[in-house]
XYZ file of C-alpha atoms in Angstrom:
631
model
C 27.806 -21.632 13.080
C 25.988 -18.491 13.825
C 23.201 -19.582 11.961
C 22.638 -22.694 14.151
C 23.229 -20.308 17.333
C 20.393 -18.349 15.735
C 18.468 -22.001 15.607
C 19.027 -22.408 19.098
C 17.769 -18.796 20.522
C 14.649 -19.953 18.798
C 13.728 -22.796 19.989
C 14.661 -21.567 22.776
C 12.240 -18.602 22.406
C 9.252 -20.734 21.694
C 9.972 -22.747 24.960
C 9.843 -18.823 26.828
C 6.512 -18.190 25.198
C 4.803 -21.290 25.749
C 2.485 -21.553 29.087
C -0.069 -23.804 30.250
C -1.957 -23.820 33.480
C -5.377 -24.202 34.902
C -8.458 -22.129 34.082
C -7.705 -20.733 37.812
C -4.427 -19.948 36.850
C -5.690 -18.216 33.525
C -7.336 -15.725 35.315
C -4.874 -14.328 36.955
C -3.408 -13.319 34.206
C -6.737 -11.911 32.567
C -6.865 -9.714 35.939
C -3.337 -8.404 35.380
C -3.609 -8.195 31.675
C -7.243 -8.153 30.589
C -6.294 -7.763 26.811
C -5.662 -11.211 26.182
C -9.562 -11.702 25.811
C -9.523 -9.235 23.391
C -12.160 -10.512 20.976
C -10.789 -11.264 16.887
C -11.575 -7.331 15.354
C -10.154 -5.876 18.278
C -6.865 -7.518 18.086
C -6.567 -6.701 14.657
C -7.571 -3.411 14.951
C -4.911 -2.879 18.220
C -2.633 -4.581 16.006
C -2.119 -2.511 13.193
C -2.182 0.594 15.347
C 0.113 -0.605 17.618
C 2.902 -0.384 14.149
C 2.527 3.020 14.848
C 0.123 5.794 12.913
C 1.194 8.619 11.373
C -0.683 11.830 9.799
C 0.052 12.984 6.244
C -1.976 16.095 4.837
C -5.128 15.366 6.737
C -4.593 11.475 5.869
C -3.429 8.666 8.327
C -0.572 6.372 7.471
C -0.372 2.662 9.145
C 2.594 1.516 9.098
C 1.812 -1.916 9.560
C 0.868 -1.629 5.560
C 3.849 0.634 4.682
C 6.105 -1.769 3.348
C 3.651 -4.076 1.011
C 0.809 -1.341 -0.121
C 1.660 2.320 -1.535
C -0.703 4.306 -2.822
C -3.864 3.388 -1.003
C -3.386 5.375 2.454
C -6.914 7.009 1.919
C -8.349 3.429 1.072
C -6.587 1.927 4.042
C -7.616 4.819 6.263
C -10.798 4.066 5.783
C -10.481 0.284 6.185
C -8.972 1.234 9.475
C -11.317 3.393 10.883
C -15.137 2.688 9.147
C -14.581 -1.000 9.773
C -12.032 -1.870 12.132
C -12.362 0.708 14.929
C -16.041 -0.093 15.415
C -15.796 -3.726 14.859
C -13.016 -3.480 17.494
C -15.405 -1.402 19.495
C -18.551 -4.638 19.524
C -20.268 -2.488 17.239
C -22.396 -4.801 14.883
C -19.698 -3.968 11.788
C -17.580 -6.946 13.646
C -20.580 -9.066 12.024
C -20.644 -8.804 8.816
C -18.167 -10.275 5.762
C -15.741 -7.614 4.502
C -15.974 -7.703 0.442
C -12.868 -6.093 -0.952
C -13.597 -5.461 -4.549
C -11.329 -3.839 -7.065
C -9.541 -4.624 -10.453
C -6.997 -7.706 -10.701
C -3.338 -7.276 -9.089
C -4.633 -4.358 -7.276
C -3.445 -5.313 -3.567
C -6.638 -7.160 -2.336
C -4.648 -10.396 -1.823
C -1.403 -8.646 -0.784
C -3.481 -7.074 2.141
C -5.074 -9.961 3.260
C -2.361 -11.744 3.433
C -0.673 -8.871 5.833
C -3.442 -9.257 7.674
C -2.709 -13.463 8.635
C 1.392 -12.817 8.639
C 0.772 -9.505 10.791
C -1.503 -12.069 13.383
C 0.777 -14.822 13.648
C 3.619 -12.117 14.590
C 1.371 -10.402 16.681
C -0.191 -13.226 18.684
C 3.847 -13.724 19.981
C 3.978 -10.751 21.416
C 2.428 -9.424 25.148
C 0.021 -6.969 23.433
C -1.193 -9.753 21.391
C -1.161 -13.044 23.007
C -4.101 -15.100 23.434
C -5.453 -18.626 25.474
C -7.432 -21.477 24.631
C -8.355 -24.450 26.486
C -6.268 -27.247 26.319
C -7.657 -29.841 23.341
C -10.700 -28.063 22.071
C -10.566 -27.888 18.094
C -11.819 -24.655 17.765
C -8.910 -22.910 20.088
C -11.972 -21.718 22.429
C -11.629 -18.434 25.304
C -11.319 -19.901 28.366
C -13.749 -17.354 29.907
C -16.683 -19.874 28.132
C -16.304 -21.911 31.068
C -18.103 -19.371 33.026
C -22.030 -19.895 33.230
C -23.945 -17.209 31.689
C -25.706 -16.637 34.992
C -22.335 -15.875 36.741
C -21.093 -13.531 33.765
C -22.387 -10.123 35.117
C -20.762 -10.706 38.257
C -17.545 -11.598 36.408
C -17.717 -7.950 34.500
C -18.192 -6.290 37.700
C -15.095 -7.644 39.089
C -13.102 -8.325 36.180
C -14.271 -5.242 34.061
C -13.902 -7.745 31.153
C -17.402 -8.515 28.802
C -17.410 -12.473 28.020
C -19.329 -13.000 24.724
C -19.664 -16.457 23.219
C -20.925 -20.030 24.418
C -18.913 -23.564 24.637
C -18.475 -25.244 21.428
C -20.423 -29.417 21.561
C -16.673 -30.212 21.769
C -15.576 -28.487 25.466
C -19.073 -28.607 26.767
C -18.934 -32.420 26.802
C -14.852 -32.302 27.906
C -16.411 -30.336 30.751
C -18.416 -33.099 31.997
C -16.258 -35.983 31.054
C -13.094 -35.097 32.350
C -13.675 -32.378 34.802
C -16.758 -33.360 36.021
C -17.975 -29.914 35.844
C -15.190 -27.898 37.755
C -14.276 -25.212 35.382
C -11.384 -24.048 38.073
C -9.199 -27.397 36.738
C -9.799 -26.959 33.038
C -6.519 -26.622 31.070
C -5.147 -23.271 29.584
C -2.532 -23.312 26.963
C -1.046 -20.153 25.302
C -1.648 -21.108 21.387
C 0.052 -18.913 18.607
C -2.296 -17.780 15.713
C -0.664 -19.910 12.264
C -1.927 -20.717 9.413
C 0.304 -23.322 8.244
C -0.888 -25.285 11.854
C -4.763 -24.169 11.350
C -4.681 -22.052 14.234
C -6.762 -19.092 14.204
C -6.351 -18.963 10.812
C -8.475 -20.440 7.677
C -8.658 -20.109 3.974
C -11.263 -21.215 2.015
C -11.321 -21.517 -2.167
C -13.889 -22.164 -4.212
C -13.528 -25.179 -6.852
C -16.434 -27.423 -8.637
C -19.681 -27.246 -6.611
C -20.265 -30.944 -7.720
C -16.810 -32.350 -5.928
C -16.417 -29.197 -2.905
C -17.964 -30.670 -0.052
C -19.879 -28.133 2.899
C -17.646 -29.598 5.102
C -14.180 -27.747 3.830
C -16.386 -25.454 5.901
C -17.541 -26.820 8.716
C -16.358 -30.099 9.830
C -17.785 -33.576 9.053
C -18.325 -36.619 11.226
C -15.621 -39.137 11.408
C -17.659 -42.214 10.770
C -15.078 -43.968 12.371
C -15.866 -43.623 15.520
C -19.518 -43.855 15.087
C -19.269 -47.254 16.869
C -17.227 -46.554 19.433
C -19.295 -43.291 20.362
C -22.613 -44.442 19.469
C -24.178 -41.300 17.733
C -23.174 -38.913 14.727
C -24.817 -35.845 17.190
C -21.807 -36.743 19.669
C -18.949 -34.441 19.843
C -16.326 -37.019 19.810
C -17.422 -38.376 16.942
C -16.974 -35.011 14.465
C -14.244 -33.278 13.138
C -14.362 -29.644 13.884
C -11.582 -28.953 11.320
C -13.555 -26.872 8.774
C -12.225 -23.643 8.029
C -14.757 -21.629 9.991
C -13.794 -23.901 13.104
C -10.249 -23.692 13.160
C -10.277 -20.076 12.001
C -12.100 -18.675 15.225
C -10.316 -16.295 17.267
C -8.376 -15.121 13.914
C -9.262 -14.404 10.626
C -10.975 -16.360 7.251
C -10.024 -15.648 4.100
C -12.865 -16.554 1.577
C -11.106 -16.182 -1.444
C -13.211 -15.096 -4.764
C -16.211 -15.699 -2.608
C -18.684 -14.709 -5.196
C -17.458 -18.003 -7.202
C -18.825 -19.818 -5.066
C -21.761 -22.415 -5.083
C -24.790 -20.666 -3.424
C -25.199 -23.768 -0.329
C -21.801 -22.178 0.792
C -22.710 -18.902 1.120
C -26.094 -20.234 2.821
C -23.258 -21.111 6.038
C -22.772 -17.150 6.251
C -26.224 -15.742 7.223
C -26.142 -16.770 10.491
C -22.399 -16.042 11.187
C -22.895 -12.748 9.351
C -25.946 -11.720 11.646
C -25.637 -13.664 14.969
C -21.561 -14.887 14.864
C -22.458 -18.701 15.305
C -22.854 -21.382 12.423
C -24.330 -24.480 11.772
C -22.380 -27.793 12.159
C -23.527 -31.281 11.884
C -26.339 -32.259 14.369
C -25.222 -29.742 17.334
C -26.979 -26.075 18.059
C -25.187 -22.982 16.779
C -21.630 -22.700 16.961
C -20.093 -19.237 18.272
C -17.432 -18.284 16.065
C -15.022 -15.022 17.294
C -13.414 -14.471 14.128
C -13.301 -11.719 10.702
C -14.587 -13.217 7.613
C -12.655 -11.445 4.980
C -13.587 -11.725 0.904
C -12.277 -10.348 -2.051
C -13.908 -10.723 -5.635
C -13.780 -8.310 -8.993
C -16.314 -5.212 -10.014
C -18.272 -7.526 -12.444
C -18.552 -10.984 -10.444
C -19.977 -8.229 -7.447
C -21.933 -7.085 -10.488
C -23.638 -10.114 -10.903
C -23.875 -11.262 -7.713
C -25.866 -7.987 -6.513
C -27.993 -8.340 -10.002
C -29.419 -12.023 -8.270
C -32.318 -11.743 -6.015
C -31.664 -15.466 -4.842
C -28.857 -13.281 -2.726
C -30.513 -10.224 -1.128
C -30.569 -12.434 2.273
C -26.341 -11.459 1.935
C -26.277 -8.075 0.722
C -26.928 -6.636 4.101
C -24.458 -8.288 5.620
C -21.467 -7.396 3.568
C -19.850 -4.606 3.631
C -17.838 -3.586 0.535
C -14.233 -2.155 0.853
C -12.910 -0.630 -2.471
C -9.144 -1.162 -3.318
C -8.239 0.563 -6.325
C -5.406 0.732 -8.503
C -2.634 3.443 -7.265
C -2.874 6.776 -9.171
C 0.208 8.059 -7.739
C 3.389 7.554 -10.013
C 6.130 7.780 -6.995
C 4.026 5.432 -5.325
C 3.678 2.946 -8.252
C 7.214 3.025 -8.987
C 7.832 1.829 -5.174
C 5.600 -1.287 -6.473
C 7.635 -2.379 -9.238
C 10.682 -1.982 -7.595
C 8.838 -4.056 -4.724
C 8.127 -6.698 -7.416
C 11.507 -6.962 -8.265
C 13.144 -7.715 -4.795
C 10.419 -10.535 -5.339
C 11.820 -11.878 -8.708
C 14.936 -13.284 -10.401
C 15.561 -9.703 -11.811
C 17.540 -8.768 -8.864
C 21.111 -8.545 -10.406
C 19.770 -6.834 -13.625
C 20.677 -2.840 -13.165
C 17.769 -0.616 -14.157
C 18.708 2.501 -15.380
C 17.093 5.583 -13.563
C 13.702 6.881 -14.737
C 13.083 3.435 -16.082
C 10.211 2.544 -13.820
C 8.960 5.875 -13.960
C 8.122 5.935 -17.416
C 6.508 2.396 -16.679
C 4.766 3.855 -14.011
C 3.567 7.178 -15.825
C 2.132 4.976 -18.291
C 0.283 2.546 -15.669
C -1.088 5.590 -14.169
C -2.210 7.603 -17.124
C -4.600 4.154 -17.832
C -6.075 4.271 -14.522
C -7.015 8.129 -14.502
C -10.030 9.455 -15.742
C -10.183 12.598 -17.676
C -11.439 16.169 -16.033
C -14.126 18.785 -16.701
C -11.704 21.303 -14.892
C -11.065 23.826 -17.404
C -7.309 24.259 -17.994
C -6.797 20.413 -16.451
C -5.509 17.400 -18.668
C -4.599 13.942 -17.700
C -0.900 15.200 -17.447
C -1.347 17.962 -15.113
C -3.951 15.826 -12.824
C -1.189 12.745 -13.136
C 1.467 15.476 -11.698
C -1.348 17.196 -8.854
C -2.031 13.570 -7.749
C 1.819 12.808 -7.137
C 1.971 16.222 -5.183
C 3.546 18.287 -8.281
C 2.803 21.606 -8.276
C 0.949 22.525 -11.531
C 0.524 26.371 -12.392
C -2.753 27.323 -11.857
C -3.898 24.458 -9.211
C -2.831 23.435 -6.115
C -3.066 20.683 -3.788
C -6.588 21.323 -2.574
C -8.030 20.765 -6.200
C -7.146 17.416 -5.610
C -10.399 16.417 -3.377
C -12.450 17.997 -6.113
C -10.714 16.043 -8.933
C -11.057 12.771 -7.119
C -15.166 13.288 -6.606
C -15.110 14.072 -9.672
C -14.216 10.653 -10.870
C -15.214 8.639 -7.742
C -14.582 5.277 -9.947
C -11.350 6.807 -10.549
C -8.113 3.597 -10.574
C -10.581 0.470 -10.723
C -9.579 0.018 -14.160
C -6.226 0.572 -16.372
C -3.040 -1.481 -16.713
C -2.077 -3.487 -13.934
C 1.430 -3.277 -12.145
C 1.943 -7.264 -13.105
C 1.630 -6.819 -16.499
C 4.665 -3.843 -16.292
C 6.797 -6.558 -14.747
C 6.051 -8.879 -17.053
C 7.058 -6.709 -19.510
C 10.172 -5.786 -17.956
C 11.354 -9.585 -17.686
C 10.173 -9.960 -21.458
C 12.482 -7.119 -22.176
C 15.149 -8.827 -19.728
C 15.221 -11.860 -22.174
C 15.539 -9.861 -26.004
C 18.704 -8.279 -24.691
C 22.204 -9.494 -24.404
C 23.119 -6.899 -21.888
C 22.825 -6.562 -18.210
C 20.981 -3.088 -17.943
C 17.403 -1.699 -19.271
C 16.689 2.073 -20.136
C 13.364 3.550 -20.040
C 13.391 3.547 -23.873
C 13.905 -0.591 -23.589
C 10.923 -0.526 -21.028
C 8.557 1.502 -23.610
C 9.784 -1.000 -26.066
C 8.338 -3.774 -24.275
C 5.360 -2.224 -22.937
C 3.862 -1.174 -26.613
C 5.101 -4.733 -28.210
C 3.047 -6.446 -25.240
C 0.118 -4.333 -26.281
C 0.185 -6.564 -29.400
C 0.376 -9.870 -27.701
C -2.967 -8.682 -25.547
C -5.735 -10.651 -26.259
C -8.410 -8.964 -24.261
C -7.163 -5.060 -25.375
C -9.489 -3.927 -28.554
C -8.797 -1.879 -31.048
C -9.793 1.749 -29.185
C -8.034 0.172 -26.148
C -4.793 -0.241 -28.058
C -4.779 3.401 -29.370
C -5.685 4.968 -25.768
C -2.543 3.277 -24.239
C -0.543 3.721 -27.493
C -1.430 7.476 -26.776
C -0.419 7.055 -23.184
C 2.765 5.355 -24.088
C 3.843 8.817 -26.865
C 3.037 10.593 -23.552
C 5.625 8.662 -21.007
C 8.229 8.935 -24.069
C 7.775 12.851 -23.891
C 7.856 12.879 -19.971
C 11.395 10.843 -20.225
C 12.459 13.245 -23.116
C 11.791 15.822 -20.539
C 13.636 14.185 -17.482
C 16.106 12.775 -19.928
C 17.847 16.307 -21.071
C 17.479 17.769 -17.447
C 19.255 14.736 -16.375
C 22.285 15.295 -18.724
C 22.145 19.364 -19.108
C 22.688 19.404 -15.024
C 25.264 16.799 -14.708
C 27.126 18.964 -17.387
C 26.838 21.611 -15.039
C 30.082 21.628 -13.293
C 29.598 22.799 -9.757
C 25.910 22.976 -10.245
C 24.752 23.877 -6.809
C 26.765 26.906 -6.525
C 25.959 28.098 -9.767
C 22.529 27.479 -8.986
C 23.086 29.425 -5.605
C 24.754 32.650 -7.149
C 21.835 32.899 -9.894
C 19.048 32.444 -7.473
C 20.713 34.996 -4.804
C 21.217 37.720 -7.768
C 17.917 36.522 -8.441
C 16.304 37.479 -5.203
C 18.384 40.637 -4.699
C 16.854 42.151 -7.353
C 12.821 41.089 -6.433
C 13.719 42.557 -3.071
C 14.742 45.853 -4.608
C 11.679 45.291 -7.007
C 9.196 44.984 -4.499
C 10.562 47.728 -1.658
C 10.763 50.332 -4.537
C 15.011 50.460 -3.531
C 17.832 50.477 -5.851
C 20.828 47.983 -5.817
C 24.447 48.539 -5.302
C 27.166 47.264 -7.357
C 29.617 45.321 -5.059
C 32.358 47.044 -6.906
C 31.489 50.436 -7.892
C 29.450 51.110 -4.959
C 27.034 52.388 -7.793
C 23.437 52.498 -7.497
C 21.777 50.499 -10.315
C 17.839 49.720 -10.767
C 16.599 46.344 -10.408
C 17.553 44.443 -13.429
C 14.760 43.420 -15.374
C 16.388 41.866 -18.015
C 17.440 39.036 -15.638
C 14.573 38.845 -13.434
C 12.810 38.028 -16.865
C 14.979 35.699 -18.253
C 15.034 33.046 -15.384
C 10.867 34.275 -14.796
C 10.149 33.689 -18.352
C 11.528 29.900 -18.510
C 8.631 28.393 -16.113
C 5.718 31.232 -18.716
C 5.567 34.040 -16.416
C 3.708 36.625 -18.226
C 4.928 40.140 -18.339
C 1.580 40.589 -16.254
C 1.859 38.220 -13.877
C 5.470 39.136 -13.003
C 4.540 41.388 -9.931
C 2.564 39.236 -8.129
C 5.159 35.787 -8.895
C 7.991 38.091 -7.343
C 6.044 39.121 -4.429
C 4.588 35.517 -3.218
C 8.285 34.927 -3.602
C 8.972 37.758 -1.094
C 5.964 36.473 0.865
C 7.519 33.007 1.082
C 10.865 34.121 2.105
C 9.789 36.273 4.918
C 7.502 33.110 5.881
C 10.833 30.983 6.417
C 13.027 33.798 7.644
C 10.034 34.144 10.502
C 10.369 30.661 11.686
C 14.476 30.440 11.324
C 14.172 28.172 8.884
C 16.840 28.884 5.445
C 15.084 29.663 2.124
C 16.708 28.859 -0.990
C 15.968 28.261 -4.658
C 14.687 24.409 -3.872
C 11.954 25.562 -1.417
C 9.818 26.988 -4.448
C 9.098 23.977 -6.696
C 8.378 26.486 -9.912
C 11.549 29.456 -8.802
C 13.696 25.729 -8.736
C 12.244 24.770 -12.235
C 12.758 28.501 -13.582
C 16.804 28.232 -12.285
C 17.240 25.255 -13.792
C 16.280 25.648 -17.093
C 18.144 29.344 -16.912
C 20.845 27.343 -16.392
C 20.248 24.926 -18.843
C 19.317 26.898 -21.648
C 22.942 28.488 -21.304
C 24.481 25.142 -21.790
C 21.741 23.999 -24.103
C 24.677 24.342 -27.408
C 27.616 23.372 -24.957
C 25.786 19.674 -24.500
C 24.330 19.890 -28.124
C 27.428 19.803 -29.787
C 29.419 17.675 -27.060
C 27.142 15.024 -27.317
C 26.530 14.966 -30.479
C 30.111 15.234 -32.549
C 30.814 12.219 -34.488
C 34.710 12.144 -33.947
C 34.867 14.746 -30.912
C 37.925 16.739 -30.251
C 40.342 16.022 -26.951
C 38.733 18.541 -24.950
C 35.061 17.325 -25.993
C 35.997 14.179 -25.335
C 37.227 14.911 -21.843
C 33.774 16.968 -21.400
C 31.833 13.552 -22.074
C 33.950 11.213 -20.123
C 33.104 13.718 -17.172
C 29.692 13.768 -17.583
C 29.784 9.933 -18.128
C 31.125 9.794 -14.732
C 28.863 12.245 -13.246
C 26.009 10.364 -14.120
C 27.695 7.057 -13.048
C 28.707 8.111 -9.649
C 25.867 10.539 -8.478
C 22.897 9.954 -10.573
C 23.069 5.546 -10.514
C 23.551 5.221 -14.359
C 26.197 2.077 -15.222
C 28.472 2.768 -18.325
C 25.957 1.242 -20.479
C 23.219 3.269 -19.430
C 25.125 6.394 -19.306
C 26.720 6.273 -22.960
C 23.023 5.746 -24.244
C 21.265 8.385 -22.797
C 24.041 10.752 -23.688
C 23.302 9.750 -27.193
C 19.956 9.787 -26.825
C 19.946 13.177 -26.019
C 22.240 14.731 -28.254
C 19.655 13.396 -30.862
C 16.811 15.261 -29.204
C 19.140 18.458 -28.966
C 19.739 18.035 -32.510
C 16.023 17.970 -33.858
């Protein structure tokens, strides 16, 4: 029952929205709120930044895009502001076709498609509502009625710019059932939908010899012909191509560079002047963003053929990569998956990240950098730190490879290797070793992979298994950590005690004895020495540490052992390599003893109730890693 309440608010909702009135009436409401003229780029554009922007080392974040793209904020920042802003601003950008290129499953559709859900959603709201008059085909701006002569005078007093003529349609209505008065023309709110060709078009290519020109832009309904007398007479054409009914939104051209060259012929004018041709009427005046996407080597080709120079100009390209960040590919998959049937599977942890750390490795390109590999720059771009780089090598790796992520394995093919893996098992739950599994066996199944292909990702593949072998051990070594944090607290404190006495030239006192002992070396070394902190390096690694403290102690703010990516590394593994034989031989007795076996069943649960591992999951990866221990 509260469904159908739910029914009720909404039709109720779409009776509150609705308005119609006179052209008299209409402005009115452009003189109280003059963005409902907003021309088609500038809604967008107020649109997405309306979702809210946000700034993220020197990079802005829309959130509009948050929830469908990851990994492309640089990409999309640039969308935003090189082509949006000034086509929102009449700046001649608003003109031309936007060409997103970039490798298959890469997020050209997703985007576009964000783009016509984000506009129906929008153009229900105040910010983004829009008019039309009443019965014209093409959803027309009611502030067309006003003569061209009379527009100046309307800006003055208005502050509003009119741009755009009367389509054949409304200039006739005008005279045949208004007789003229522009004052008693019919306004209707209309709400941008592309299931009701409103604002909204899409256009795909199929065989030039069947497509007709007029998927484009309208035909004449020979019908009528003898009722109206002429083919050049409004009444008698359908002004339902997509170019017609997509004005005031946006038109997807989907793989437009497929396309039969008399199609593209349609875009020169609206490209340059924003009107078309249609039938036997003047140029139409079309408000809306033509959007394309297409791959590297159809662009290729297309840019290769003189017979289309007249269109180069007036696209401008838009490159969507593939992600290169692994958190931000893993956020994909598990996107995929709240898409598929896999929903009630249980992934083990780290799963998707080896998945993800091999997708990535594919897409990166390797480095000149001395000291760099395709390791350390996967870990840089994901915001690791990496001794002996920082963050702000990153800029200088990325021009390094500018062509850097439009090529390498493509997130579908990862989840179609997760559902193949889904169907070989009998249980409920996948580990990252399952998901390696499946990735190299697809590699066989490729058709289009060759030989060197298959060894570079078979490579990349070894590497993800070493990167889980890695996580994997951590993973079990601190869950068999009892009270970890606190033991982790105690060492670091002891830790820092000592570089403080180290660095100030002091001594330390012994809580008990009240003696005065020197700094201990012998510890300082053994937790320094576990993230290769050379015996010369030592002094300056303990005072950045002292640097860093007195940083946070200056603003308030609490420093401990987490706020130093490689001092939390070095605890850890201090830690770890003191339980290193504890887990070796727990995990890896055959028939273990009461007291091991409690140990394990502990650790099971550990892992279980704070880490997300199921039974299954758990029991493997403890004896998966009491084989690595044992090598």
């Amino acid at each position: 029952m509260d469904f159908l309440k739910r029914l009720e608010e909404h039709r109720s909702l779409e009776k509150e929205l609705a308005w119609e009135g006179t052209f008299q009436e209409y402005l009115q409401i452009v003189k109280e709120r003059p963005w409902v003229c907003q021309l088609a780029h500038a809604r967008i554009y107020n649109m997405i930044r309306d979702a809210g922007v946000e700034e993220i080392d020197g990079v802005k974040r829309y959130k509009f895009f948050a929830s469908e793209l990851f990994g492309l904020d640089k990409t999309l920042e640039k969308l935003v502001e090189e082509y949006f802003h000034p086509a929102a601003r009449r700046l001649d950008v608003r003109k031309r076709i936007l060409l997103l290129m970039g490798p298959v499953s890469g997020g050209k559709s997703t985007l576009v498609a964000m783009l016509k859900r984000g506009l129906e959603k929008y153009s229900r709201t105040d910010r983004g509502a829009l008019y039309g008059i009443k019965g014209c085909p093409m959803h027309e701006e009611p502030l067309h009625l006003i003569p061209r002569e009379l527009r100046p005078e309307f800006e003055k007093e208005y502050g509003v710019y009119v741009e755009g003529e009367l389509c054949p349609y409304c200039r006739m209505m005008l005279e045949t059932e208004y007789d003229g008065r522009i004052e008693n023309v019919r306004v209707e709110r209309i709400f941008l939908s592309e299931e009701n060709r409103v604002g909204i078009g899409t256009f795909t290519p199929s065989d030039p010899k069947s497509q007709d020109i007029a998927d484009l832009t309208g035909s004449v309904d020979f019908s009528t012909i003898a009722e109206y007398g002429s083919e050049s007479d409004p009444r008698a054409y359908r002004f339902d191509g997509e170019l017609n009914i997509a004005n005031r939104g946006i038109m997807e051209f989907q793989e437009m560079l497929k396309c039969d060259e008399k199609f593209l012929w349609n875009l020169l004018s609206l490209s340059q002047e924003g009107n078309f041709k249609a039938g036997r009427f003047a140029l139409i005046y079309a408000d809306e963003m033509i959007v394309a996407h297409t791959n590297e080597n159809e662009y290729k080709a297309f840019i290769s053929n003189k017979k289309n120079e007249a269109l180069h100009s007036r696209i401008i390209v838009m490159k969507i990569p593939y992600n290169l960040r692994v958190s931000d590919e893993i956020k994909i998959y598990e996107k995929l998956i709240r898409q598929s049937d896999l929903k009630d599977i249980h992934i083990a942890p780290h799963a998707l990240r080896v998945a993800a750390i091999f997708s990535v490795l594919s897409r990166l390109k390797e480095s000149k950098k001395q000291g760099m590999d395709i390791v350390k720059k996967m870990k840089l771009y994901d915001g690791e730190d990496v001794e002996g780089f920082k963050q702000k090598d990153v800029a200088e790796l990325q021009n390094e490879a500018p062509e850097e992520g439009m090529s390498g394995v493509d997130p579908r093919y990862v989840i179609n290797r997760l559902s193949s893996a889904l169907i070989r098992t009998s249980t409920r739950c996948i580990n990252a070793l399952d998901v390696l599994r499946a990735l190299k066996d697809g590699l066989d199944q490729h058709p289009s992979i060759t030989g060197e292909e298959r060894e570079r990702l078979l490579n990349f593949i070894s590497i993800a298994r070493k990167e889980y072998d890695e996580i994997a051990k951590k993973e079990v070594q601190k869950a068999f950590v009892y009270s970890y944090e606190e033991s982790a607290r105690i060492l670091f404190d002891n830790y820092l005690d000592n570089v403080e006495a180290y660095c100030n030239g002091t001594r330390l006192k012994d809580p008990i004895t009240d003696e005065e002992l020197d700094p201990d070396e012998k510890l300082m070394r053994s937790i320094e020495e576990q993230i290769g902190v050379s015996e010369n390096a030592k002094k300056s690694f303990r005072e950045e540490i002292l640097i860093r403290l007195s940083s946070y102690a200056r603003r308030g703010k609490k420093f401990d052992y987490t706020c130093h990516e490689r001092l939390r590394e070095a605890v850890e593994k201090k830690l770890f390599a003191d339980l290193k034989d504890v887990v070796k031989i727990t995990t890896s007795t055959r028939t273990p003893d009461a007291e091991q076996l409690k140990r394990i069943n502990e650790v099971s649960n550990k892992l279980i109730s704070e880490y997300g591992y199921c039974a299954v999951c758990a029991n493997e990866l403890l004896k998966y890693v009491g084989s690595l221990l044992n090598r």
